[in-house]
């Protein structure tokens, strides 16, 4: 990237030397002093951070302590555990719905070996999310086909937006984001 774009200037900070190599650049971990040397005008910039959580925490703390305007701080996250609190709230909501006498279907995921409950009217994807399962999905509107899965048994009411073909439906496939169980299901996932 740096070869193709001169405005990209990579800087490496290493923790330790390799067995037969000695590093002559920055070493240790990122901190305010190193940041100021690498990028003296960092306070005027926008920061995008991606990496292991302790690294991102360290960068965030460093920037805060340096008086950086945190509205220009952006952080990547691939870890849904970050949303555990929100997920827990949803599980509580779902439990309340289940307790309130709504009909509940059993959804068995054959490959993962999990069985979860899905209140009547809820989509399979939403029920899985509330149970803390991570299923492939993208649009959540029946358009993209990412959540397409095979139903080994049971039936659903599916209102899709074109993300599945009739011949796939005939072969027992369904889009989990817009499928509401009519019966207990076994899903090949
Ligand atoms: S997530 Fe896009 S069709 Fe289901």
PDB file of C-alpha atoms and ligand atoms in Angstrom:
ATOM      1  CA  UNK A   1       0.000   0.000   0.000  1.00  0.00           C
ATOM      2  CA  UNK A   2       2.793   2.401   0.897  1.00  0.00           C
ATOM      3  CA  UNK A   3       4.508   1.680  -2.420  1.00  0.00           C
ATOM      4  CA  UNK A   4       1.369   2.578  -4.304  1.00  0.00           C
ATOM      5  CA  UNK A   5       0.385   5.557  -2.186  1.00  0.00           C
ATOM      6  CA  UNK A   6       3.017   7.984  -0.981  1.00  0.00           C
ATOM      7  CA  UNK A   7       0.717   9.434   1.665  1.00  0.00           C
ATOM      8  CA  UNK A   8       0.919   6.114   3.547  1.00  0.00           C
ATOM      9  CA  UNK A   9       3.955   5.940   5.811  1.00  0.00           C
ATOM     10  CA  UNK A  10       4.127   2.761   7.898  1.00  0.00           C
ATOM     11  CA  UNK A  11       5.987   2.843  11.209  1.00  0.00           C
ATOM     12  CA  UNK A  12       6.712  -0.336  13.130  1.00  0.00           C
ATOM     13  CA  UNK A  13       7.140  -0.657  16.863  1.00  0.00           C
ATOM     14  CA  UNK A  14       8.450  -4.048  17.824  1.00  0.00           C
ATOM     15  CA  UNK A  15       8.394  -5.652  21.255  1.00  0.00           C
ATOM     16  CA  UNK A  16      11.558  -7.674  20.995  1.00  0.00           C
ATOM     17  CA  UNK A  17      14.392  -8.640  18.710  1.00  0.00           C
ATOM     18  CA  UNK A  18      14.257 -11.816  16.656  1.00  0.00           C
ATOM     19  CA  UNK A  19      16.753 -14.566  17.462  1.00  0.00           C
ATOM     20  CA  UNK A  20      19.305 -13.437  14.865  1.00  0.00           C
ATOM     21  CA  UNK A  21      18.204  -9.894  14.118  1.00  0.00           C
ATOM     22  CA  UNK A  22      18.495  -6.666  16.016  1.00  0.00           C
ATOM     23  CA  UNK A  23      15.869  -4.017  15.417  1.00  0.00           C
ATOM     24  CA  UNK A  24      17.080  -0.456  15.092  1.00  0.00           C
ATOM     25  CA  UNK A  25      13.708   1.282  15.103  1.00  0.00           C
ATOM     26  CA  UNK A  26      11.095   1.890  17.776  1.00  0.00           C
ATOM     27  CA  UNK A  27      10.678  -0.811  20.360  1.00  0.00           C
ATOM     28  CA  UNK A  28       8.431  -1.455  23.310  1.00  0.00           C
ATOM     29  CA  UNK A  29       4.776  -0.488  23.197  1.00  0.00           C
ATOM     30  CA  UNK A  30       3.025   2.530  21.854  1.00  0.00           C
ATOM     31  CA  UNK A  31       2.844   5.502  24.228  1.00  0.00           C
ATOM     32  CA  UNK A  32       2.524   9.273  24.093  1.00  0.00           C
ATOM     33  CA  UNK A  33       6.253   9.879  23.571  1.00  0.00           C
ATOM     34  CA  UNK A  34       6.503   7.478  20.638  1.00  0.00           C
ATOM     35  CA  UNK A  35       3.316   8.788  19.109  1.00  0.00           C
ATOM     36  CA  UNK A  36       4.622  12.361  19.271  1.00  0.00           C
ATOM     37  CA  UNK A  37       7.870  11.305  17.588  1.00  0.00           C
ATOM     38  CA  UNK A  38       6.161   9.279  14.867  1.00  0.00           C
ATOM     39  CA  UNK A  39       3.438  11.811  14.169  1.00  0.00           C
ATOM     40  CA  UNK A  40       4.105  15.190  15.858  1.00  0.00           C
ATOM     41  CA  UNK A  41       0.789  16.657  14.644  1.00  0.00           C
ATOM     42  CA  UNK A  42      -1.356  13.686  15.702  1.00  0.00           C
ATOM     43  CA  UNK A  43      -3.713  15.971  17.639  1.00  0.00           C
ATOM     44  CA  UNK A  44      -4.844  17.497  14.330  1.00  0.00           C
ATOM     45  CA  UNK A  45      -5.518  14.139  12.691  1.00  0.00           C
ATOM     46  CA  UNK A  46      -8.187  11.482  12.613  1.00  0.00           C
ATOM     47  CA  UNK A  47      -7.216   8.183  14.204  1.00  0.00           C
ATOM     48  CA  UNK A  48      -8.368   4.731  13.081  1.00  0.00           C
ATOM     49  CA  UNK A  49      -7.295   1.849  15.310  1.00  0.00           C
ATOM     50  CA  UNK A  50      -7.431  -1.866  14.655  1.00  0.00           C
ATOM     51  CA  UNK A  51      -5.735  -4.631  16.591  1.00  0.00           C
ATOM     52  CA  UNK A  52      -5.910  -6.720  19.751  1.00  0.00           C
ATOM     53  CA  UNK A  53      -8.117  -5.222  22.473  1.00  0.00           C
ATOM     54  CA  UNK A  54      -5.224  -4.348  24.884  1.00  0.00           C
ATOM     55  CA  UNK A  55      -3.476  -2.494  22.054  1.00  0.00           C
ATOM     56  CA  UNK A  56      -6.609  -0.541  21.183  1.00  0.00           C
ATOM     57  CA  UNK A  57      -7.179   0.276  24.863  1.00  0.00           C
ATOM     58  CA  UNK A  58      -3.595   1.516  25.168  1.00  0.00           C
ATOM     59  CA  UNK A  59      -3.927   3.756  22.106  1.00  0.00           C
ATOM     60  CA  UNK A  60      -7.243   5.138  23.339  1.00  0.00           C
ATOM     61  CA  UNK A  61      -5.833   5.907  26.785  1.00  0.00           C
ATOM     62  CA  UNK A  62      -2.724   7.484  25.285  1.00  0.00           C
ATOM     63  CA  UNK A  63      -4.814   9.733  23.059  1.00  0.00           C
ATOM     64  CA  UNK A  64      -7.185  10.734  25.855  1.00  0.00           C
ATOM     65  CA  UNK A  65      -4.283  11.600  28.129  1.00  0.00           C
ATOM     66  CA  UNK A  66      -2.732  13.658  25.337  1.00  0.00           C
ATOM     67  CA  UNK A  67      -5.903  15.739  25.044  1.00  0.00           C
ATOM     68  CA  UNK A  68      -6.859  14.314  21.660  1.00  0.00           C
ATOM     69  CA  UNK A  69     -10.352  15.181  20.409  1.00  0.00           C
ATOM     70  CA  UNK A  70     -11.940  11.720  20.765  1.00  0.00           C
ATOM     71  CA  UNK A  71     -14.699  12.538  18.288  1.00  0.00           C
ATOM     72  CA  UNK A  72     -11.999  11.857  15.698  1.00  0.00           C
ATOM     73  CA  UNK A  73     -11.098   8.467  17.166  1.00  0.00           C
ATOM     74  CA  UNK A  74     -12.410   5.336  15.397  1.00  0.00           C
ATOM     75  CA  UNK A  75     -11.914   1.771  16.470  1.00  0.00           C
ATOM     76  CA  UNK A  76     -12.469  -1.496  14.623  1.00  0.00           C
ATOM     77  CA  UNK A  77     -14.136  -4.440  16.319  1.00  0.00           C
ATOM     78  CA  UNK A  78     -14.754  -7.951  15.108  1.00  0.00           C
ATOM     79  CA  UNK A  79     -15.704  -9.301  18.494  1.00  0.00           C
ATOM     80  CA  UNK A  80     -19.409  -9.645  19.204  1.00  0.00           C
ATOM     81  CA  UNK A  81     -18.558 -10.301  22.849  1.00  0.00           C
ATOM     82  CA  UNK A  82     -18.170  -6.508  22.995  1.00  0.00           C
ATOM     83  CA  UNK A  83     -21.949  -6.364  22.842  1.00  0.00           C
ATOM     84  CA  UNK A  84     -22.513  -8.834  25.636  1.00  0.00           C
ATOM     85  CA  UNK A  85     -24.502  -6.374  27.740  1.00  0.00           C
ATOM     86  CA  UNK A  86     -26.837  -5.605  24.838  1.00  0.00           C
ATOM     87  CA  UNK A  87     -27.130  -9.319  24.053  1.00  0.00           C
ATOM     88  CA  UNK A  88     -27.992 -10.030  27.665  1.00  0.00           C
ATOM     89  CA  UNK A  89     -30.758  -7.403  27.579  1.00  0.00           C
ATOM     90  CA  UNK A  90     -32.196  -9.030  24.486  1.00  0.00           C
ATOM     91  CA  UNK A  91     -32.084 -12.467  26.083  1.00  0.00           C
ATOM     92  CA  UNK A  92     -33.974 -11.044  29.067  1.00  0.00           C
ATOM     93  CA  UNK A  93     -36.572  -9.511  26.710  1.00  0.00           C
ATOM     94  CA  UNK A  94     -36.958 -12.832  24.904  1.00  0.00           C
ATOM     95  CA  UNK A  95     -37.357 -14.688  28.178  1.00  0.00           C
ATOM     96  CA  UNK A  96     -40.096 -12.269  29.186  1.00  0.00           C
ATOM     97  CA  UNK A  97     -41.869 -12.850  25.860  1.00  0.00           C
ATOM     98  CA  UNK A  98     -41.593 -16.596  26.365  1.00  0.00           C
ATOM     99  CA  UNK A  99     -42.946 -16.297  29.919  1.00  0.00           C
ATOM    100  CA  UNK A 100     -45.918 -14.263  28.729  1.00  0.00           C
ATOM    101  CA  UNK A 101     -47.702 -17.280  27.185  1.00  0.00           C
ATOM    102  CA  UNK A 102     -46.724 -16.702  23.539  1.00  0.00           C
ATOM    103  CA  UNK A 103     -46.340 -19.943  21.555  1.00  0.00           C
ATOM    104  CA  UNK A 104     -42.700 -20.992  21.470  1.00  0.00           C
ATOM    105  CA  UNK A 105     -40.991 -23.163  18.858  1.00  0.00           C
ATOM    106  CA  UNK A 106     -37.863 -25.262  19.325  1.00  0.00           C
ATOM    107  CA  UNK A 107     -35.145 -24.569  16.766  1.00  0.00           C
ATOM    108  CA  UNK A 108     -32.497 -27.240  16.524  1.00  0.00           C
ATOM    109  CA  UNK A 109     -29.250 -26.371  14.752  1.00  0.00           C
ATOM    110  CA  UNK A 110     -28.008 -29.751  13.580  1.00  0.00           C
ATOM    111  CA  UNK A 111     -24.321 -28.971  12.965  1.00  0.00           C
ATOM    112  CA  UNK A 112     -23.669 -26.877  16.051  1.00  0.00           C
ATOM    113  CA  UNK A 113     -25.818 -29.161  18.184  1.00  0.00           C
ATOM    114  CA  UNK A 114     -27.711 -26.271  19.787  1.00  0.00           C
ATOM    115  CA  UNK A 115     -31.420 -26.018  20.387  1.00  0.00           C
ATOM    116  CA  UNK A 116     -32.939 -22.636  21.111  1.00  0.00           C
ATOM    117  CA  UNK A 117     -36.413 -21.261  21.617  1.00  0.00           C
ATOM    118  CA  UNK A 118     -38.167 -18.903  19.217  1.00  0.00           C
ATOM    119  CA  UNK A 119     -41.359 -17.112  20.242  1.00  0.00           C
ATOM    120  CA  UNK A 120     -44.100 -17.111  17.593  1.00  0.00           C
ATOM    121  CA  UNK A 121     -43.707 -14.181  15.187  1.00  0.00           C
ATOM    122  CA  UNK A 122     -39.953 -13.816  15.680  1.00  0.00           C
ATOM    123  CA  UNK A 123     -37.547 -14.581  12.841  1.00  0.00           C
ATOM    124  CA  UNK A 124     -35.122 -17.458  13.191  1.00  0.00           C
ATOM    125  CA  UNK A 125     -32.171 -15.083  12.845  1.00  0.00           C
ATOM    126  CA  UNK A 126     -33.420 -12.816  15.603  1.00  0.00           C
ATOM    127  CA  UNK A 127     -34.051 -15.757  17.937  1.00  0.00           C
ATOM    128  CA  UNK A 128     -30.546 -17.056  17.241  1.00  0.00           C
ATOM    129  CA  UNK A 129     -29.049 -13.643  17.923  1.00  0.00           C
ATOM    130  CA  UNK A 130     -30.922 -13.349  21.170  1.00  0.00           C
ATOM    131  CA  UNK A 131     -29.605 -16.738  22.182  1.00  0.00           C
ATOM    132  CA  UNK A 132     -26.068 -15.493  21.531  1.00  0.00           C
ATOM    133  CA  UNK A 133     -25.546 -17.504  18.320  1.00  0.00           C
ATOM    134  CA  UNK A 134     -23.628 -16.012  15.425  1.00  0.00           C
ATOM    135  CA  UNK A 135     -25.155 -17.010  12.111  1.00  0.00           C
ATOM    136  CA  UNK A 136     -24.060 -15.617   8.748  1.00  0.00           C
ATOM    137  CA  UNK A 137     -26.189 -12.624   7.813  1.00  0.00           C
ATOM    138  CA  UNK A 138     -25.882  -9.237   6.229  1.00  0.00           C
ATOM    139  CA  UNK A 139     -28.931  -7.293   5.025  1.00  0.00           C
ATOM    140  CA  UNK A 140     -31.468  -8.872   7.449  1.00  0.00           C
ATOM    141  CA  UNK A 141     -34.132  -8.042   4.862  1.00  0.00           C
ATOM    142  CA  UNK A 142     -34.290 -11.150   2.687  1.00  0.00           C
ATOM    143  CA  UNK A 143     -32.264  -9.532  -0.091  1.00  0.00           C
ATOM    144  CA  UNK A 144     -28.668 -10.692  -0.038  1.00  0.00           C
ATOM    145  CA  UNK A 145     -28.978 -14.436   0.557  1.00  0.00           C
ATOM    146  CA  UNK A 146     -26.172 -14.559   3.150  1.00  0.00           C
ATOM    147  CA  UNK A 147     -28.365 -16.278   5.733  1.00  0.00           C
ATOM    148  CA  UNK A 148     -29.666 -18.954   3.320  1.00  0.00           C
ATOM    149  CA  UNK A 149     -29.883 -22.273   5.119  1.00  0.00           C
ATOM    150  CA  UNK A 150     -31.391 -25.690   4.651  1.00  0.00           C
ATOM    151  CA  UNK A 151     -34.369 -26.681   6.752  1.00  0.00           C
ATOM    152  CA  UNK A 152     -34.112 -30.381   7.456  1.00  0.00           C
ATOM    153  CA  UNK A 153     -37.557 -30.429   9.008  1.00  0.00           C
ATOM    154  CA  UNK A 154     -40.367 -28.071   9.899  1.00  0.00           C
ATOM    155  CA  UNK A 155     -41.898 -25.154   8.030  1.00  0.00           C
ATOM    156  CA  UNK A 156     -41.589 -21.387   8.111  1.00  0.00           C
ATOM    157  CA  UNK A 157     -43.442 -18.353   6.881  1.00  0.00           C
ATOM    158  CA  UNK A 158     -40.937 -16.479   4.736  1.00  0.00           C
ATOM    159  CA  UNK A 159     -41.374 -12.992   3.320  1.00  0.00           C
ATOM    160  CA  UNK A 160     -38.185 -12.421   1.371  1.00  0.00           C
ATOM    161  CA  UNK A 161     -37.005  -9.594  -0.862  1.00  0.00           C
ATOM    162  CA  UNK A 162     -35.584 -11.652  -3.720  1.00  0.00           C
ATOM    163  CA  UNK A 163     -32.583 -13.223  -1.963  1.00  0.00           C
ATOM    164  CA  UNK A 164     -33.720 -16.764  -2.720  1.00  0.00           C
ATOM    165  CA  UNK A 165     -35.021 -18.559  -5.837  1.00  0.00           C
ATOM    166  CA  UNK A 166     -38.164 -20.618  -6.003  1.00  0.00           C
ATOM    167  CA  UNK A 167     -36.201 -23.743  -6.858  1.00  0.00           C
ATOM    168  CA  UNK A 168     -34.128 -23.233  -3.687  1.00  0.00           C
ATOM    169  CA  UNK A 169     -37.284 -22.863  -1.629  1.00  0.00           C
ATOM    170  CA  UNK A 170     -38.600 -26.037  -3.258  1.00  0.00           C
ATOM    171  CA  UNK A 171     -35.353 -27.751  -2.220  1.00  0.00           C
ATOM    172  CA  UNK A 172     -35.994 -26.827   1.429  1.00  0.00           C
ATOM    173  CA  UNK A 173     -33.837 -23.704   1.697  1.00  0.00           C
ATOM    174  CA  UNK A 174     -34.898 -20.621   3.622  1.00  0.00           C
ATOM    175  CA  UNK A 175     -33.579 -17.164   4.465  1.00  0.00           C
ATOM    176  CA  UNK A 176     -33.348 -17.190   8.244  1.00  0.00           C
ATOM    177  CA  UNK A 177     -33.539 -13.389   8.530  1.00  0.00           C
ATOM    178  CA  UNK A 178     -37.093 -13.296   7.219  1.00  0.00           C
ATOM    179  CA  UNK A 179     -38.386 -16.730   8.199  1.00  0.00           C
ATOM    180  CA  UNK A 180     -40.799 -17.103  11.089  1.00  0.00           C
ATOM    181  CA  UNK A 181     -41.305 -20.666  12.299  1.00  0.00           C
ATOM    182  CA  UNK A 182     -44.707 -22.273  11.918  1.00  0.00           C
ATOM    183  CA  UNK A 183     -43.500 -25.447  13.611  1.00  0.00           C
ATOM    184  CA  UNK A 184     -40.429 -26.664  15.456  1.00  0.00           C
ATOM    185  CA  UNK A 185     -37.458 -26.650  13.067  1.00  0.00           C
ATOM    186  CA  UNK A 186     -34.280 -28.552  12.417  1.00  0.00           C
ATOM    187  CA  UNK A 187     -31.816 -26.313  10.564  1.00  0.00           C
ATOM    188  CA  UNK A 188     -28.665 -27.517   8.859  1.00  0.00           C
ATOM    189  CA  UNK A 189     -26.298 -25.107  10.577  1.00  0.00           C
TER     190      UNK A 189
HETATM  191  S1  LIG B   1     -29.314 -11.591   5.743  1.00  0.00           S
HETATM  192 FE1  LIG B   1     -29.630 -10.966   3.712  1.00  0.00          FE
HETATM  193  S2  LIG B   1     -31.132 -12.327   3.037  1.00  0.00           S
HETATM  194 FE2  LIG B   1     -30.935 -12.816   5.098  1.00  0.00          FE
END
